[in-house]
């Protein structure tokens, strides 16, 4: 949250900024349940809610600040191998992981650049081994 609010402060046109793009990194854990890491899933749900909310916030919209979130599935990074699963053995977690294609970091970077370069705001971009890069859809709440 702090980073998103700092981005607004420095991108704000009243402070000499010229708008810009904020891409918050969430995870597919923010879209799907993750029983072996509930606290991680809760935090990533929060990142998605924050991003969607800021994308329609007048302070961001009026200053030309677009806000999106990136939700990669399992990617080949240190976090994949370093955490203790909550309520699961490492062996059980390894058997779950075999069902998923581990993403190369390059496809996650490609999705990130799409969010930066394309004229998107309030979008939640998923990156999975089965569907590649696509968007999560939500109903828009009337304000």
mmCIF file of N, CA and C in Angstrom:
data_model
loop_
_atom_site.group_PDB
_atom_site.id
_atom_site.type_symbol
_atom_site.label_atom_id
_atom_site.label_comp_id
_atom_site.label_asym_id
_atom_site.label_seq_id
_atom_site.Cartn_x
_atom_site.Cartn_y
_atom_site.Cartn_z
ATOM 1 N N UNK A 1 0.820 -1.189 0.000
ATOM 2 C CA UNK A 1 0.000 0.000 0.000
ATOM 3 C C UNK A 1 0.870 1.261 0.000
ATOM 4 N N UNK A 2 1.917 1.214 0.793
ATOM 5 C CA UNK A 2 2.757 2.402 0.902
ATOM 6 C C UNK A 2 3.352 2.765 -0.460
ATOM 7 N N UNK A 3 3.817 1.771 -1.195
ATOM 8 C CA UNK A 3 4.398 2.028 -2.509
ATOM 9 C C UNK A 3 3.402 2.638 -3.477
ATOM 10 N N UNK A 4 2.171 2.167 -3.442
ATOM 11 C CA UNK A 4 1.141 2.704 -4.334
ATOM 12 C C UNK A 4 0.834 4.162 -4.002
ATOM 13 N N UNK A 5 0.769 4.470 -2.725
ATOM 14 C CA UNK A 5 0.482 5.846 -2.323
ATOM 15 C C UNK A 5 1.671 6.765 -2.589
ATOM 16 N N UNK A 6 2.883 6.246 -2.447
ATOM 17 C CA UNK A 6 4.062 7.041 -2.805
ATOM 18 C C UNK A 6 4.090 7.307 -4.315
ATOM 19 N N UNK A 7 3.702 6.314 -5.096
ATOM 20 C CA UNK A 7 3.646 6.504 -6.553
ATOM 21 C C UNK A 7 2.695 7.646 -6.891
ATOM 22 N N UNK A 8 1.543 7.672 -6.234
ATOM 23 C CA UNK A 8 0.573 8.742 -6.484
ATOM 24 C C UNK A 8 1.184 10.090 -6.134
ATOM 25 N N UNK A 9 1.878 10.144 -5.026
ATOM 26 C CA UNK A 9 2.484 11.397 -4.589
ATOM 27 C C UNK A 9 3.478 11.923 -5.631
ATOM 28 N N UNK A 10 4.335 11.047 -6.144
ATOM 29 C CA UNK A 10 5.379 11.496 -7.060
ATOM 30 C C UNK A 10 4.912 11.612 -8.510
ATOM 31 N N UNK A 11 3.857 10.897 -8.878
ATOM 32 C CA UNK A 11 3.316 11.004 -10.235
ATOM 33 C C UNK A 11 2.274 12.107 -10.344
ATOM 34 N N UNK A 12 1.806 12.600 -9.202
ATOM 35 C CA UNK A 12 0.760 13.628 -9.158
ATOM 36 C C UNK A 12 1.195 14.867 -9.930
ATOM 37 N N UNK A 13 0.355 15.339 -10.826
ATOM 38 C CA UNK A 13 0.673 16.501 -11.653
ATOM 39 C C UNK A 13 0.840 17.768 -10.831
ATOM 40 N N UNK A 14 0.161 17.855 -9.696
ATOM 41 C CA UNK A 14 0.304 19.027 -8.832
ATOM 42 C C UNK A 14 1.677 19.076 -8.170
ATOM 43 N N UNK A 15 2.348 17.924 -8.106
ATOM 44 C CA UNK A 15 3.694 17.858 -7.526
ATOM 45 C C UNK A 15 4.772 17.836 -8.615
ATOM 46 N N UNK A 16 4.398 18.171 -9.840
ATOM 47 C CA UNK A 16 5.369 18.194 -10.927
ATOM 48 C C UNK A 16 5.485 16.899 -11.688
ATOM 49 N N UNK A 17 4.697 15.898 -11.307
ATOM 50 C CA UNK A 17 4.717 14.622 -12.024
ATOM 51 C C UNK A 17 3.917 14.718 -13.313
ATOM 52 N N UNK A 18 3.967 13.685 -14.101
ATOM 53 C CA UNK A 18 3.236 13.700 -15.369
ATOM 54 C C UNK A 18 2.358 12.465 -15.522
ATOM 55 N N UNK A 19 1.865 11.949 -14.399
ATOM 56 C CA UNK A 19 1.058 10.744 -14.460
ATOM 57 C C UNK A 19 1.959 9.539 -14.652
ATOM 58 N N UNK A 20 1.374 8.430 -15.062
ATOM 59 C CA UNK A 20 2.183 7.245 -15.289
ATOM 60 C C UNK A 20 1.392 5.975 -15.079
ATOM 61 N N UNK A 21 2.121 4.898 -14.917
ATOM 62 C CA UNK A 21 1.522 3.575 -14.768
ATOM 63 C C UNK A 21 2.068 2.920 -13.509
ATOM 64 N N UNK A 22 1.172 2.405 -12.702
ATOM 65 C CA UNK A 22 1.531 1.658 -11.505
ATOM 66 C C UNK A 22 1.097 0.217 -11.727
ATOM 67 N N UNK A 23 2.031 -0.713 -11.644
ATOM 68 C CA UNK A 23 1.712 -2.135 -11.758
ATOM 69 C C UNK A 23 2.036 -2.785 -10.422
ATOM 70 N N UNK A 24 0.998 -3.189 -9.712
ATOM 71 C CA UNK A 24 1.179 -3.895 -8.451
ATOM 72 C C UNK A 24 1.293 -5.385 -8.756
ATOM 73 N N UNK A 25 2.236 -6.049 -8.113
ATOM 74 C CA UNK A 25 2.426 -7.474 -8.344
ATOM 75 C C UNK A 25 1.653 -8.247 -7.283
ATOM 76 N N UNK A 26 0.632 -8.943 -7.743
ATOM 77 C CA UNK A 26 -0.157 -9.812 -6.877
ATOM 78 C C UNK A 26 0.257 -11.249 -7.209
ATOM 79 N N UNK A 27 -0.700 -12.106 -7.444
ATOM 80 C CA UNK A 27 -0.426 -13.512 -7.716
ATOM 81 C C UNK A 27 -1.751 -14.175 -8.065
ATOM 82 N N UNK A 28 -1.682 -15.332 -8.680
ATOM 83 C CA UNK A 28 -2.906 -16.118 -8.861
ATOM 84 C C UNK A 28 -3.476 -16.498 -7.498
ATOM 85 N N UNK A 29 -2.648 -16.434 -6.466
ATOM 86 C CA UNK A 29 -3.121 -16.669 -5.097
ATOM 87 C C UNK A 29 -4.099 -15.594 -4.653
ATOM 88 N N UNK A 30 -4.155 -14.478 -5.360
ATOM 89 C CA UNK A 30 -5.137 -13.442 -5.071
ATOM 90 C C UNK A 30 -6.456 -13.674 -5.773
ATOM 91 N N UNK A 31 -6.495 -14.662 -6.652
ATOM 92 C CA UNK A 31 -7.703 -14.981 -7.414
ATOM 93 C C UNK A 31 -8.268 -16.339 -6.992
ATOM 94 N N UNK A 32 -7.380 -17.280 -6.749
ATOM 95 C CA UNK A 32 -7.767 -18.645 -6.377
ATOM 96 C C UNK A 32 -7.390 -18.925 -4.917
ATOM 97 N N UNK A 33 -8.082 -19.836 -4.253
ATOM 98 C CA UNK A 33 -7.698 -20.179 -2.882
ATOM 99 C C UNK A 33 -6.359 -20.930 -2.865
ATOM 100 N N UNK A 34 -5.587 -20.724 -1.809
ATOM 101 C CA UNK A 34 -4.292 -21.383 -1.654
ATOM 102 C C UNK A 34 -4.228 -21.955 -0.233
ATOM 103 N N UNK A 35 -4.740 -23.162 -0.032
ATOM 104 C CA UNK A 35 -4.834 -23.699 1.322
ATOM 105 C C UNK A 35 -3.494 -23.918 2.016
ATOM 106 N N UNK A 36 -2.404 -24.067 1.268
ATOM 107 C CA UNK A 36 -1.103 -24.282 1.897
ATOM 108 C C UNK A 36 -0.397 -22.976 2.255
ATOM 109 N N UNK A 37 -1.022 -21.821 1.911
ATOM 110 C CA UNK A 37 -0.433 -20.522 2.250
ATOM 111 C C UNK A 37 -1.524 -19.460 2.377
ATOM 112 N N UNK A 38 -2.406 -19.596 3.380
ATOM 113 C CA UNK A 38 -3.550 -18.685 3.491
ATOM 114 C C UNK A 38 -3.175 -17.223 3.733
ATOM 115 N N UNK A 39 -2.134 -16.959 4.494
ATOM 116 C CA UNK A 39 -1.753 -15.568 4.735
ATOM 117 C C UNK A 39 -1.245 -14.921 3.448
ATOM 118 N N UNK A 40 -0.476 -15.659 2.658
ATOM 119 C CA UNK A 40 0.007 -15.157 1.365
ATOM 120 C C UNK A 40 -1.186 -14.866 0.457
ATOM 121 N N UNK A 41 -2.145 -15.793 0.403
ATOM 122 C CA UNK A 41 -3.335 -15.603 -0.437
ATOM 123 C C UNK A 41 -4.112 -14.359 0.006
ATOM 124 N N UNK A 42 -4.262 -14.177 1.301
ATOM 125 C CA UNK A 42 -4.989 -13.008 1.802
ATOM 126 C C UNK A 42 -4.296 -11.711 1.387
ATOM 127 N N UNK A 43 -2.978 -11.688 1.487
ATOM 128 C CA UNK A 43 -2.258 -10.460 1.116
ATOM 129 C C UNK A 43 -2.395 -10.181 -0.378
ATOM 130 N N UNK A 44 -2.396 -11.211 -1.206
ATOM 131 C CA UNK A 44 -2.509 -11.011 -2.655
ATOM 132 C C UNK A 44 -3.931 -10.631 -3.059
ATOM 133 N N UNK A 45 -4.947 -11.131 -2.331
ATOM 134 C CA UNK A 45 -6.312 -10.641 -2.543
ATOM 135 C C UNK A 45 -6.363 -9.143 -2.247
ATOM 136 N N UNK A 46 -5.667 -8.727 -1.203
ATOM 137 C CA UNK A 46 -5.623 -7.310 -0.847
ATOM 138 C C UNK A 46 -4.968 -6.456 -1.921
ATOM 139 N N UNK A 47 -3.919 -6.958 -2.544
ATOM 140 C CA UNK A 47 -3.242 -6.220 -3.613
ATOM 141 C C UNK A 47 -4.199 -5.994 -4.785
ATOM 142 N N UNK A 48 -4.982 -7.015 -5.108
ATOM 143 C CA UNK A 48 -5.940 -6.884 -6.214
ATOM 144 C C UNK A 48 -7.019 -5.867 -5.859
ATOM 145 N N UNK A 49 -7.567 -5.961 -4.654
ATOM 146 C CA UNK A 49 -8.595 -5.002 -4.237
ATOM 147 C C UNK A 49 -8.073 -3.582 -4.206
ATOM 148 N N UNK A 50 -6.860 -3.403 -3.717
ATOM 149 C CA UNK A 50 -6.244 -2.083 -3.681
ATOM 150 C C UNK A 50 -6.070 -1.549 -5.102
ATOM 151 N N UNK A 51 -5.559 -2.363 -5.987
ATOM 152 C CA UNK A 51 -5.305 -1.922 -7.368
ATOM 153 C C UNK A 51 -6.593 -1.533 -8.073
ATOM 154 N N UNK A 52 -7.614 -2.347 -7.952
ATOM 155 C CA UNK A 52 -8.895 -2.040 -8.600
ATOM 156 C C UNK A 52 -9.505 -0.774 -8.026
ATOM 157 N N UNK A 53 -9.348 -0.573 -6.729
ATOM 158 C CA UNK A 53 -9.917 0.611 -6.080
ATOM 159 C C UNK A 53 -9.167 1.878 -6.461
ATOM 160 N N UNK A 54 -7.845 1.812 -6.465
ATOM 161 C CA UNK A 54 -7.061 2.994 -6.828
ATOM 162 C C UNK A 54 -7.267 3.378 -8.290
ATOM 163 N N UNK A 55 -7.500 2.392 -9.147
ATOM 164 C CA UNK A 55 -7.689 2.672 -10.581
ATOM 165 C C UNK A 55 -8.883 3.584 -10.833
ATOM 166 N N UNK A 56 -9.837 3.606 -9.921
ATOM 167 C CA UNK A 56 -11.022 4.457 -10.083
ATOM 168 C C UNK A 56 -11.038 5.619 -9.095
ATOM 169 N N UNK A 57 -9.984 5.751 -8.304
ATOM 170 C CA UNK A 57 -9.908 6.824 -7.320
ATOM 171 C C UNK A 57 -9.625 8.148 -8.017
ATOM 172 N N UNK A 58 -10.374 9.207 -7.680
ATOM 173 C CA UNK A 58 -10.187 10.503 -8.348
ATOM 174 C C UNK A 58 -8.764 11.050 -8.297
ATOM 175 N N UNK A 59 -8.020 10.798 -7.211
ATOM 176 C CA UNK A 59 -6.640 11.289 -7.133
ATOM 177 C C UNK A 59 -5.750 10.652 -8.197
ATOM 178 N N UNK A 60 -6.041 9.427 -8.537
ATOM 179 C CA UNK A 60 -5.256 8.727 -9.561
ATOM 180 C C UNK A 60 -5.770 9.085 -10.956
ATOM 181 N N UNK A 61 -7.078 9.015 -11.143
ATOM 182 C CA UNK A 61 -7.672 9.264 -12.464
ATOM 183 C C UNK A 61 -7.371 10.683 -12.938
ATOM 184 N N UNK A 62 -7.578 11.666 -12.081
ATOM 185 C CA UNK A 62 -7.402 13.070 -12.492
ATOM 186 C C UNK A 62 -5.945 13.418 -12.782
ATOM 187 N N UNK A 63 -5.021 12.615 -12.300
ATOM 188 C CA UNK A 63 -3.604 12.868 -12.535
ATOM 189 C C UNK A 63 -3.003 11.949 -13.596
ATOM 190 N N UNK A 64 -3.854 11.236 -14.304
ATOM 191 C CA UNK A 64 -3.365 10.383 -15.381
ATOM 192 C C UNK A 64 -2.531 9.213 -14.905
ATOM 193 N N UNK A 65 -2.859 8.675 -13.730
ATOM 194 C CA UNK A 65 -2.133 7.529 -13.187
ATOM 195 C C UNK A 65 -2.989 6.283 -13.385
ATOM 196 N N UNK A 66 -2.497 5.384 -14.207
ATOM 197 C CA UNK A 66 -3.184 4.115 -14.425
ATOM 198 C C UNK A 66 -2.667 3.090 -13.413
ATOM 199 N N UNK A 67 -3.578 2.245 -12.908
ATOM 200 C CA UNK A 67 -3.205 1.244 -11.909
ATOM 201 C C UNK A 67 -3.714 -0.123 -12.368
ATOM 202 N N UNK A 68 -2.816 -1.085 -12.417
ATOM 203 C CA UNK A 68 -3.144 -2.450 -12.802
ATOM 204 C C UNK A 68 -2.445 -3.407 -11.843
ATOM 205 N N UNK A 69 -2.831 -4.675 -11.903
ATOM 206 C CA UNK A 69 -2.163 -5.692 -11.085
ATOM 207 C C UNK A 69 -1.788 -6.879 -11.963
ATOM 208 N N UNK A 70 -0.663 -7.466 -11.646
ATOM 209 C CA UNK A 70 -0.133 -8.623 -12.350
ATOM 210 C C UNK A 70 -0.253 -9.834 -11.437
ATOM 211 N N UNK A 71 -0.826 -10.919 -11.967
ATOM 212 C CA UNK A 71 -1.069 -12.113 -11.161
ATOM 213 C C UNK A 71 -0.446 -13.345 -11.805
ATOM 214 N N UNK A 72 0.845 -13.550 -11.612
ATOM 215 C CA UNK A 72 1.448 -14.753 -12.167
ATOM 216 C C UNK A 72 1.141 -15.978 -11.315
ATOM 217 N N UNK A 73 1.107 -17.135 -11.967
ATOM 218 C CA UNK A 73 1.028 -18.411 -11.261
ATOM 219 C C UNK A 73 2.439 -18.735 -10.762
ATOM 220 N N UNK A 74 2.716 -19.988 -10.515
ATOM 221 C CA UNK A 74 4.035 -20.385 -10.027
ATOM 222 C C UNK A 74 5.113 -20.051 -11.054
ATOM 223 N N UNK A 75 6.053 -19.215 -10.661
ATOM 224 C CA UNK A 75 7.165 -18.845 -11.537
ATOM 225 C C UNK A 75 8.473 -19.298 -10.898
ATOM 226 N N UNK A 76 9.443 -19.531 -11.724
ATOM 227 C CA UNK A 76 10.733 -20.034 -11.260
ATOM 228 C C UNK A 76 11.511 -18.920 -10.539
ATOM 229 N N UNK A 77 11.145 -18.716 -9.263
ATOM 230 C CA UNK A 77 11.806 -17.725 -8.413
ATOM 231 C C UNK A 77 12.097 -18.357 -7.053
ATOM 232 N N UNK A 78 12.855 -17.670 -6.225
ATOM 233 C CA UNK A 78 13.251 -18.202 -4.916
ATOM 234 C C UNK A 78 12.055 -18.455 -4.003
ATOM 235 N N UNK A 79 11.004 -17.660 -4.114
ATOM 236 C CA UNK A 79 9.851 -17.830 -3.229
ATOM 237 C C UNK A 79 9.184 -19.198 -3.410
ATOM 238 N N UNK A 80 9.334 -19.756 -4.583
ATOM 239 C CA UNK A 80 8.719 -21.043 -4.899
ATOM 240 C C UNK A 80 9.297 -22.171 -4.056
ATOM 241 N N UNK A 81 10.539 -22.041 -3.670
ATOM 242 C CA UNK A 81 11.220 -23.153 -3.009
ATOM 243 C C UNK A 81 11.573 -22.890 -1.552
ATOM 244 N N UNK A 82 11.352 -21.681 -1.053
ATOM 245 C CA UNK A 82 11.866 -21.348 0.258
ATOM 246 C C UNK A 82 10.878 -21.356 1.410
ATOM 247 N N UNK A 83 9.588 -21.474 1.170
ATOM 248 C CA UNK A 83 8.612 -21.324 2.248
ATOM 249 C C UNK A 83 8.103 -22.660 2.768
ATOM 250 N N UNK A 84 7.762 -22.666 4.043
ATOM 251 C CA UNK A 84 7.140 -23.835 4.652
ATOM 252 C C UNK A 84 5.644 -23.792 4.374
ATOM 253 N N UNK A 85 5.074 -24.870 3.832
ATOM 254 C CA UNK A 85 3.626 -24.871 3.595
ATOM 255 C C UNK A 85 2.855 -24.955 4.909
ATOM 256 N N UNK A 86 1.727 -24.283 4.982
ATOM 257 C CA UNK A 86 0.894 -24.234 6.180
ATOM 258 C C UNK A 86 -0.051 -25.429 6.178
ATOM 259 N N UNK A 87 0.171 -26.369 7.078
ATOM 260 C CA UNK A 87 -0.714 -27.523 7.201
ATOM 261 C C UNK A 87 -0.468 -28.621 6.179
ATOM 262 N N UNK A 88 0.562 -28.513 5.386
ATOM 263 C CA UNK A 88 0.898 -29.502 4.367
ATOM 264 C C UNK A 88 2.346 -29.936 4.572
ATOM 265 N N UNK A 89 2.646 -31.165 4.221
ATOM 266 C CA UNK A 89 4.049 -31.567 4.207
ATOM 267 C C UNK A 89 4.680 -31.053 2.922
ATOM 268 N N UNK A 90 5.987 -30.925 2.916
ATOM 269 C CA UNK A 90 6.672 -30.502 1.693
ATOM 270 C C UNK A 90 6.433 -31.513 0.569
ATOM 271 N N UNK A 91 6.310 -32.781 0.923
ATOM 272 C CA UNK A 91 6.057 -33.815 -0.084
ATOM 273 C C UNK A 91 4.683 -33.625 -0.726
ATOM 274 N N UNK A 92 3.681 -33.320 0.106
ATOM 275 C CA UNK A 92 2.331 -33.094 -0.422
ATOM 276 C C UNK A 92 2.324 -31.858 -1.326
ATOM 277 N N UNK A 93 3.005 -30.813 -0.889
ATOM 278 C CA UNK A 93 3.088 -29.606 -1.702
ATOM 279 C C UNK A 93 3.791 -29.908 -3.030
ATOM 280 N N UNK A 94 4.849 -30.716 -2.985
ATOM 281 C CA UNK A 94 5.557 -31.077 -4.223
ATOM 282 C C UNK A 94 4.639 -31.825 -5.179
ATOM 283 N N UNK A 95 3.760 -32.676 -4.648
ATOM 284 C CA UNK A 95 2.827 -33.399 -5.520
ATOM 285 C C UNK A 95 1.796 -32.453 -6.140
ATOM 286 N N UNK A 96 1.403 -31.422 -5.410
ATOM 287 C CA UNK A 96 0.487 -30.406 -5.953
ATOM 288 C C UNK A 96 1.186 -29.627 -7.062
ATOM 289 N N UNK A 97 2.430 -29.257 -6.810
ATOM 290 C CA UNK A 97 3.191 -28.453 -7.769
ATOM 291 C C UNK A 97 3.395 -29.182 -9.099
ATOM 292 N N UNK A 98 3.460 -30.485 -9.069
ATOM 293 C CA UNK A 98 3.654 -31.261 -10.308
ATOM 294 C C UNK A 98 2.487 -31.083 -11.277
ATOM 295 N N UNK A 99 1.341 -30.661 -10.778
ATOM 296 C CA UNK A 99 0.158 -30.473 -11.618
ATOM 297 C C UNK A 99 0.202 -29.159 -12.398
ATOM 298 N N UNK A 100 1.137 -28.286 -12.053
ATOM 299 C CA UNK A 100 1.214 -26.969 -12.669
ATOM 300 C C UNK A 100 2.497 -26.834 -13.468
ATOM 301 N N UNK A 101 2.399 -26.079 -14.546
ATOM 302 C CA UNK A 101 3.589 -25.741 -15.313
ATOM 303 C C UNK A 101 4.255 -24.554 -14.620
ATOM 304 N N UNK A 102 5.523 -24.689 -14.282
ATOM 305 C CA UNK A 102 6.260 -23.596 -13.653
ATOM 306 C C UNK A 102 6.636 -22.601 -14.758
ATOM 307 N N UNK A 103 6.259 -21.345 -14.549
ATOM 308 C CA UNK A 103 6.474 -20.323 -15.569
ATOM 309 C C UNK A 103 7.914 -19.829 -15.584
ATOM 310 N N UNK A 104 8.454 -19.571 -16.762
ATOM 311 C CA UNK A 104 9.729 -18.855 -16.804
ATOM 312 C C UNK A 104 9.469 -17.388 -16.458
ATOM 313 N N UNK A 105 10.416 -16.753 -15.819
ATOM 314 C CA UNK A 105 10.254 -15.359 -15.424
ATOM 315 C C UNK A 105 10.036 -14.475 -16.651
ATOM 316 N N UNK A 106 10.543 -14.876 -17.804
ATOM 317 C CA UNK A 106 10.423 -14.054 -19.017
ATOM 318 C C UNK A 106 8.969 -13.809 -19.415
ATOM 319 N N UNK A 107 8.078 -14.781 -19.231
ATOM 320 C CA UNK A 107 6.664 -14.558 -19.600
ATOM 321 C C UNK A 107 5.991 -13.619 -18.608
ATOM 322 N N UNK A 108 6.425 -13.652 -17.357
ATOM 323 C CA UNK A 108 5.903 -12.718 -16.356
ATOM 324 C C UNK A 108 6.350 -11.296 -16.716
ATOM 325 N N UNK A 109 7.599 -11.146 -17.136
ATOM 326 C CA UNK A 109 8.103 -9.837 -17.563
ATOM 327 C C UNK A 109 7.358 -9.347 -18.799
ATOM 328 N N UNK A 110 7.049 -10.247 -19.718
ATOM 329 C CA UNK A 110 6.283 -9.881 -20.921
ATOM 330 C C UNK A 110 4.907 -9.336 -20.529
ATOM 331 N N UNK A 111 4.235 -9.993 -19.602
ATOM 332 C CA UNK A 111 2.920 -9.532 -19.144
ATOM 333 C C UNK A 111 3.029 -8.167 -18.459
ATOM 334 N N UNK A 112 4.064 -7.999 -17.658
ATOM 335 C CA UNK A 112 4.298 -6.718 -16.990
ATOM 336 C C UNK A 112 4.410 -5.597 -18.024
ATOM 337 N N UNK A 113 5.179 -5.831 -19.064
ATOM 338 C CA UNK A 113 5.370 -4.811 -20.094
ATOM 339 C C UNK A 113 4.071 -4.517 -20.845
ATOM 340 N N UNK A 114 3.221 -5.519 -21.036
ATOM 341 C CA UNK A 114 1.920 -5.278 -21.670
ATOM 342 C C UNK A 114 1.101 -4.297 -20.823
ATOM 343 N N UNK A 115 1.138 -4.470 -19.507
ATOM 344 C CA UNK A 115 0.389 -3.563 -18.630
ATOM 345 C C UNK A 115 0.952 -2.150 -18.673
ATOM 346 N N UNK A 116 2.245 -2.030 -18.854
ATOM 347 C CA UNK A 116 2.873 -0.713 -18.922
ATOM 348 C C UNK A 116 2.591 -0.046 -20.271
ATOM 349 N N UNK A 117 2.762 -0.789 -21.350
ATOM 350 C CA UNK A 117 2.717 -0.206 -22.693
ATOM 351 C C UNK A 117 1.311 -0.055 -23.262
ATOM 352 N N UNK A 118 0.397 -0.931 -22.891
ATOM 353 C CA UNK A 118 -0.967 -0.842 -23.421
ATOM 354 C C UNK A 118 -1.783 0.109 -22.551
ATOM 355 N N UNK A 119 -2.768 0.733 -23.129
ATOM 356 C CA UNK A 119 -3.572 1.731 -22.425
ATOM 357 C C UNK A 119 -4.628 1.036 -21.563
ATOM 358 N N UNK A 120 -4.188 0.457 -20.470
ATOM 359 C CA UNK A 120 -5.084 -0.274 -19.569
ATOM 360 C C UNK A 120 -5.128 0.427 -18.221
ATOM 361 N N UNK A 121 -6.287 0.355 -17.586
ATOM 362 C CA UNK A 121 -6.434 0.874 -16.237
ATOM 363 C C UNK A 121 -7.425 -0.001 -15.487
ATOM 364 N N UNK A 122 -7.041 -0.414 -14.279
ATOM 365 C CA UNK A 122 -7.921 -1.249 -13.464
ATOM 366 C C UNK A 122 -7.960 -2.697 -13.903
ATOM 367 N N UNK A 123 -6.995 -3.122 -14.689
ATOM 368 C CA UNK A 123 -6.990 -4.486 -15.193
ATOM 369 C C UNK A 123 -6.169 -5.399 -14.283
ATOM 370 N N UNK A 124 -6.628 -6.632 -14.209
ATOM 371 C CA UNK A 124 -5.944 -7.669 -13.453
ATOM 372 C C UNK A 124 -5.485 -8.697 -14.480
ATOM 373 N N UNK A 125 -4.178 -8.756 -14.717
ATOM 374 C CA UNK A 125 -3.632 -9.639 -15.746
ATOM 375 C C UNK A 125 -3.106 -10.914 -15.106
ATOM 376 N N UNK A 126 -3.603 -12.035 -15.618
ATOM 377 C CA UNK A 126 -3.170 -13.344 -15.137
ATOM 378 C C UNK A 126 -2.076 -13.881 -16.058
ATOM 379 N N UNK A 127 -1.175 -14.665 -15.485
ATOM 380 C CA UNK A 127 -0.152 -15.358 -16.266
ATOM 381 C C UNK A 127 -0.105 -16.787 -15.738
ATOM 382 N N UNK A 128 -0.547 -17.721 -16.575
ATOM 383 C CA UNK A 128 -0.585 -19.123 -16.157
ATOM 384 C C UNK A 128 0.034 -20.006 -17.234
ATOM 385 N N UNK A 129 0.435 -21.186 -16.822
ATOM 386 C CA UNK A 129 0.989 -22.144 -17.770
ATOM 387 C C UNK A 129 -0.038 -22.678 -18.733
ATOM 388 N N UNK A 130 -1.303 -22.739 -18.315
ATOM 389 C CA UNK A 130 -2.345 -23.303 -19.179
ATOM 390 C C UNK A 130 -2.954 -22.298 -20.146
ATOM 391 N N UNK A 131 -3.090 -21.043 -19.738
ATOM 392 C CA UNK A 131 -3.755 -20.034 -20.580
ATOM 393 C C UNK A 131 -2.832 -18.919 -21.037
ATOM 394 N N UNK A 132 -1.594 -18.910 -20.597
ATOM 395 C CA UNK A 132 -0.679 -17.840 -20.974
ATOM 396 C C UNK A 132 -1.060 -16.535 -20.297
ATOM 397 N N UNK A 133 -1.052 -15.458 -21.065
ATOM 398 C CA UNK A 133 -1.367 -14.128 -20.540
ATOM 399 C C UNK A 133 -2.807 -13.792 -20.905
ATOM 400 N N UNK A 134 -3.633 -13.509 -19.898
ATOM 401 C CA UNK A 134 -5.007 -13.090 -20.155
ATOM 402 C C UNK A 134 -5.496 -12.217 -19.003
ATOM 403 N N UNK A 135 -6.723 -11.749 -19.122
ATOM 404 C CA UNK A 135 -7.276 -10.842 -18.115
ATOM 405 C C UNK A 135 -8.325 -11.532 -17.270
ATOM 406 N N UNK A 136 -8.314 -11.236 -15.997
ATOM 407 C CA UNK A 136 -9.369 -11.652 -15.081
ATOM 408 C C UNK A 136 -10.521 -10.672 -15.258
ATOM 409 N N UNK A 137 -11.720 -11.168 -15.358
ATOM 410 C CA UNK A 137 -12.861 -10.266 -15.524
ATOM 411 C C UNK A 137 -13.626 -10.138 -14.210
ATOM 412 N N UNK A 138 -14.131 -8.957 -14.002
ATOM 413 C CA UNK A 138 -14.949 -8.630 -12.835
ATOM 414 C C UNK A 138 -16.124 -7.792 -13.298
ATOM 415 N N UNK A 139 -17.177 -7.853 -12.545
ATOM 416 C CA UNK A 139 -18.286 -6.926 -12.770
ATOM 417 C C UNK A 139 -17.872 -5.571 -12.219
ATOM 418 N N UNK A 140 -18.220 -4.523 -12.918
ATOM 419 C CA UNK A 140 -17.907 -3.175 -12.460
ATOM 420 C C UNK A 140 -19.026 -2.687 -11.558
ATOM 421 N N UNK A 141 -18.653 -2.274 -10.363
ATOM 422 C CA UNK A 141 -19.647 -1.767 -9.420
ATOM 423 C C UNK A 141 -19.997 -0.318 -9.785
ATOM 424 N N UNK A 142 -21.287 0.005 -9.818
ATOM 425 C CA UNK A 142 -21.654 1.396 -10.088
ATOM 426 C C UNK A 142 -21.285 2.276 -8.897
ATOM 427 N N UNK A 143 -20.695 3.406 -9.178
ATOM 428 C CA UNK A 143 -20.314 4.326 -8.087
ATOM 429 C C UNK A 143 -21.166 5.571 -8.114
#
